[in-house]
Amino acid sequence: MAVDELADPTLTILITADRVPARPAAPSAPASDLPAPSWAHGRRFPVTAATRAAVQAHAGRTSRAYVVGKRVVDVIGSALLALIVLPLLPVIACCIVLDSPGPVLYRQVRMGRHGRPFVIYKFRSMRPDAERHGGPVWAQADDGRVTRVGRFLRRARLDELPQLWNILRGDMTLVGPRPERPEFAPMLERAHPGYGLRLLVKPGLTGWAQVCHRYTGTVAETRMKLEYDLYYICHAGHGFDLQVLLRTVGVVLGMKGR
């Protein structure tokens, strides 16, 4: 989920223990007891107590071979992609500087696996003072804080390119649920019990929810993306990851980002 930027890109947020969800409990249901997916709008799971138990069980039994293989793909894939887009990076940087004053990159605290905070990097797509007065809020359609260049970067998802560094560092993976801001996590967990199950896996540069559903800017709309994320967690595999990556290429080329 894409969210607004910090007013000061160098600001560090202190996250206290009561704001970071605890490590999910041990699996309590067999991995085979998966709920029936909904096919009406794509492969996703309804958010129910049975779903939550099944997701915990399945995530706790992920094979070591898949975890190791996924990390190898992450390192090689992100390194190759970084080399491919390297000539584009200074062009993007110049466009950002010429379009609006402020830094080229900004940093923001997000929640990683098991709620571990990490600093995410993105190309700046909003005014530097985007959150100076209103605090952390989600971006909306036709948000006036988004710059002209930023609007293009968001549609093409080019603002996410610096996160290749997060993948190389091990904070993120190529495919997985998008990392959430700690400011929004308690609210989303109250609205959608089970939202914290997304923290069972590493957050991703792209995900099943991102290629299947439009950008969400409200608490109510996040439920649909949660259903897609839960489906991904239970069916994660190299073939599924490849499918998500190929569909992401279509989103980028079609300028279908938020």
Coordinates of C-alpha atoms in Angstrom, one line a residue:
M1 CA 0.0 0.0 0.0
A2 CA 1.4 3.3 -0.9
V3 CA 1.2 6.0 1.7
D4 CA 2.2 9.6 2.1
E5 CA 5.7 10.7 2.8
L6 CA 7.4 12.2 5.8
A7 CA 7.8 15.9 5.8
D8 CA 11.4 15.5 6.8
P9 CA 13.1 12.6 4.9
T10 CA 15.8 12.4 7.5
L11 CA 13.4 12.0 10.4
T12 CA 13.6 8.9 12.5
I13 CA 10.4 7.5 14.1
L14 CA 10.7 5.9 17.5
I15 CA 8.5 2.8 17.6
T16 CA 7.6 1.6 21.0
A17 CA 6.9 -2.1 21.8
D18 CA 3.1 -1.5 22.2
R19 CA 2.9 -0.2 18.6
V20 CA 4.5 -3.2 16.9
P21 CA 2.4 -6.4 16.7
A22 CA 3.9 -9.3 18.5
R23 CA 5.3 -12.3 16.7
P24 CA 2.3 -14.4 15.5
A25 CA 1.4 -17.4 17.7
A26 CA 2.5 -20.9 16.8
P27 CA 0.4 -22.7 14.2
S28 CA -2.8 -24.1 15.6
A29 CA -4.4 -25.7 12.5
P30 CA -3.1 -28.1 9.9
A31 CA -1.9 -26.6 6.7
S32 CA -4.4 -28.5 4.7
D33 CA -7.4 -26.8 6.3
L34 CA -7.3 -23.9 4.0
P35 CA -10.6 -22.0 3.4
A36 CA -12.2 -22.0 -0.1
P37 CA -10.8 -19.1 -2.1
S38 CA -13.1 -16.5 -3.7
W39 CA -12.9 -16.5 -7.5
A40 CA -15.4 -13.7 -8.1
H41 CA -12.6 -11.0 -8.2
G42 CA -9.5 -13.2 -8.3
R43 CA -7.8 -15.6 -6.0
R44 CA -8.2 -14.4 -2.4
F45 CA -9.3 -15.7 1.0
P46 CA -12.1 -14.3 3.2
V47 CA -10.9 -12.9 6.5
T48 CA -12.4 -15.3 9.0
A49 CA -11.2 -17.0 12.2
A50 CA -10.7 -20.2 10.1
T51 CA -8.6 -18.3 7.6
R52 CA -6.4 -16.8 10.3
A53 CA -5.7 -20.2 11.9
A54 CA -4.9 -21.8 8.5
V55 CA -2.6 -19.0 7.4
Q56 CA -0.6 -19.3 10.6
A57 CA -0.3 -23.0 10.2
H58 CA 0.8 -22.8 6.6
A59 CA 3.3 -20.0 7.1
G60 CA 4.8 -22.0 9.9
R61 CA 5.5 -24.9 7.6
T62 CA 7.1 -23.1 4.7
S63 CA 9.9 -25.3 3.3
R64 CA 13.5 -24.4 3.9
A65 CA 14.2 -25.0 0.2
Y66 CA 11.7 -22.3 -0.8
V67 CA 13.0 -19.8 1.7
V68 CA 16.6 -20.3 0.5
G69 CA 15.7 -20.3 -3.1
K70 CA 13.6 -17.1 -2.7
R71 CA 16.5 -15.3 -1.1
V72 CA 18.8 -16.4 -4.0
V73 CA 16.3 -15.1 -6.5
D74 CA 15.9 -11.9 -4.5
V75 CA 19.7 -11.1 -4.5
I76 CA 20.3 -12.1 -8.2
G77 CA 17.1 -10.5 -9.4
S78 CA 17.4 -7.2 -7.6
A79 CA 21.1 -6.9 -8.6
L80 CA 20.3 -7.5 -12.2
L81 CA 17.3 -5.1 -12.2
A82 CA 19.5 -2.5 -10.5
L83 CA 22.0 -2.7 -13.3
I84 CA 19.3 -2.5 -15.9
V85 CA 17.7 0.7 -14.5
L86 CA 21.0 2.3 -13.5
P87 CA 21.1 4.7 -16.5
L88 CA 17.6 5.8 -15.6
L89 CA 18.3 6.7 -12.0
P90 CA 20.1 10.0 -12.7
V91 CA 17.4 11.0 -15.1
I92 CA 14.7 10.5 -12.5
A93 CA 16.8 12.4 -9.9
C94 CA 17.2 15.4 -12.2
C95 CA 13.5 15.5 -13.0
I96 CA 12.6 15.4 -9.3
V97 CA 15.0 18.3 -8.5
L98 CA 13.8 20.4 -11.5
D99 CA 10.2 19.8 -10.7
S100 CA 10.1 20.7 -7.0
P101 CA 12.6 21.7 -4.3
G102 CA 13.7 19.1 -1.8
P103 CA 15.6 15.8 -1.6
V104 CA 15.6 13.2 -4.4
L105 CA 15.1 10.3 -2.0
Y106 CA 13.2 10.0 1.3
R107 CA 13.3 7.6 4.1
Q108 CA 10.3 6.2 6.0
V109 CA 10.0 3.6 8.7
R110 CA 8.0 0.5 7.7
M111 CA 7.2 -2.8 9.4
G112 CA 9.1 -5.9 8.3
R113 CA 8.7 -9.6 9.1
H114 CA 7.4 -10.1 12.6
G115 CA 6.9 -6.4 13.0
R116 CA 10.6 -5.5 12.9
P117 CA 11.0 -1.9 11.9
F118 CA 13.2 -0.9 9.0
V119 CA 13.9 2.1 6.9
I120 CA 12.4 2.0 3.4
Y121 CA 13.8 4.1 0.5
K122 CA 11.8 5.7 -2.3
F123 CA 12.1 8.4 -4.9
R124 CA 10.3 11.5 -3.5
S125 CA 6.9 12.0 -5.3
M126 CA 5.4 14.6 -3.0
R127 CA 6.2 18.0 -1.6
P128 CA 8.7 17.9 1.2
D129 CA 6.0 19.4 3.6
A130 CA 3.4 16.8 2.7
E131 CA 2.8 15.7 6.3
R132 CA 4.1 18.7 8.2
H133 CA 0.7 19.9 9.4
G134 CA -1.7 16.9 9.0
G135 CA 0.6 14.1 10.2
P136 CA 0.7 10.6 8.6
V137 CA -2.2 10.1 6.2
W138 CA -2.8 7.9 3.1
A139 CA -2.5 9.4 -0.3
Q140 CA -5.8 9.9 -2.2
A141 CA -6.7 10.0 -5.9
D142 CA -5.6 13.3 -7.4
D143 CA -3.8 14.2 -4.2
G144 CA -2.6 17.8 -4.4
R145 CA 0.6 17.0 -2.5
V146 CA 1.9 14.8 -5.3
T147 CA 4.2 16.6 -7.7
R148 CA 4.0 16.5 -11.5
V149 CA 7.0 14.2 -11.8
G150 CA 5.8 12.3 -8.8
R151 CA 2.5 11.5 -10.4
F152 CA 4.3 9.9 -13.4
L153 CA 6.6 8.0 -11.1
R154 CA 3.7 6.6 -9.1
R155 CA 1.8 5.5 -12.2
A156 CA 4.9 3.7 -13.5
R157 CA 5.9 2.6 -10.0
L158 CA 9.3 4.0 -10.6
D159 CA 9.3 5.6 -7.2
E160 CA 9.8 2.2 -5.7
L161 CA 13.1 1.5 -7.5
P162 CA 15.3 2.5 -4.5
Q163 CA 13.8 -0.4 -2.6
L164 CA 16.0 -2.7 -4.6
W165 CA 18.6 -1.7 -1.9
N166 CA 16.2 -2.9 0.8
I167 CA 15.9 -6.2 -1.0
L168 CA 19.7 -6.6 -1.2
R169 CA 19.9 -5.8 2.5
G170 CA 17.4 -8.5 3.3
D171 CA 14.7 -6.1 4.6
M172 CA 12.4 -7.0 1.8
T173 CA 11.8 -9.5 -1.0
L174 CA 10.8 -9.1 -4.6
V175 CA 7.3 -10.6 -4.0
G176 CA 5.3 -10.3 -0.9
P177 CA 2.7 -8.1 0.9
R178 CA 3.6 -4.4 0.8
P179 CA 5.2 -3.1 4.1
E180 CA 2.9 -1.1 6.3
R181 CA 3.7 2.0 8.3
P182 CA 3.6 1.4 12.1
E183 CA 1.3 4.5 12.5
F184 CA -1.5 2.7 10.7
A185 CA -1.0 -0.9 11.9
P186 CA -3.0 -0.8 15.1
M187 CA -5.9 0.9 13.4
L188 CA -5.9 -1.7 10.6
E189 CA -5.7 -4.6 13.0
R190 CA -8.7 -3.3 14.9
A191 CA -10.7 -2.9 11.7
H192 CA -9.6 -6.2 10.1
P193 CA -8.6 -8.8 12.7
G194 CA -5.8 -10.9 11.2
Y195 CA -4.2 -7.9 9.4
G196 CA -1.0 -8.7 11.4
L197 CA -0.7 -12.0 9.7
R198 CA 0.9 -10.2 6.8
L199 CA 3.9 -9.9 9.1
L200 CA 4.5 -13.7 8.9
V201 CA 6.5 -13.1 5.7
K202 CA 8.9 -10.5 4.4
P203 CA 7.3 -7.5 2.8
G204 CA 7.7 -7.2 -1.0
L205 CA 8.5 -4.8 -3.7
T206 CA 5.3 -6.0 -5.4
G207 CA 2.6 -8.4 -4.4
W208 CA -0.5 -10.4 -5.4
A209 CA -2.7 -7.7 -3.9
Q210 CA -0.9 -4.9 -5.9
V211 CA -1.4 -6.7 -9.3
C212 CA -5.0 -7.7 -8.6
H213 CA -6.5 -4.7 -6.9
R214 CA -6.5 -0.9 -7.4
Y215 CA -4.8 1.5 -5.0
T216 CA -6.7 1.7 -1.7
G217 CA -6.9 5.0 0.3
T218 CA -9.3 4.0 3.1
V219 CA -9.4 1.5 6.0
A220 CA -12.5 -0.2 4.5
E221 CA -10.7 -0.8 1.1
T222 CA -7.7 -2.4 2.7
R223 CA -9.8 -5.5 3.5
M224 CA -9.8 -6.6 -0.1
K225 CA -6.0 -6.4 -0.3
L226 CA -5.7 -8.3 2.9
E227 CA -7.7 -11.1 1.4
Y228 CA -5.3 -11.2 -1.6
D229 CA -2.3 -11.1 0.8
L230 CA -3.6 -14.0 2.9
Y231 CA -4.1 -16.1 -0.3
Y232 CA -0.5 -15.4 -1.4
I233 CA 0.9 -16.4 2.0
C234 CA -0.8 -19.7 1.8
H235 CA 0.2 -20.4 -1.8
A236 CA 3.6 -18.8 -2.0
G237 CA 5.9 -20.6 -4.3
H238 CA 8.4 -19.9 -7.1
G239 CA 5.8 -20.3 -9.8
F240 CA 3.4 -18.0 -8.0
D241 CA 6.2 -15.4 -7.5
L242 CA 7.0 -15.5 -11.2
Q243 CA 3.3 -15.0 -12.1
V244 CA 3.2 -11.9 -9.8
L245 CA 6.4 -10.5 -11.4
L246 CA 5.1 -10.9 -14.9
R247 CA 1.9 -9.2 -14.0
T248 CA 3.8 -6.4 -12.4
V249 CA 5.6 -5.8 -15.7
G250 CA 2.2 -5.3 -17.3
V251 CA 1.2 -2.9 -14.6
V252 CA 4.4 -0.8 -15.1
L253 CA 4.2 -0.8 -18.9
G254 CA 0.5 0.0 -18.8
M255 CA 1.1 2.9 -16.3
K256 CA -1.5 1.3 -14.0
G257 CA 0.1 2.2 -10.7
R258 CA -1.5 4.5 -8.2

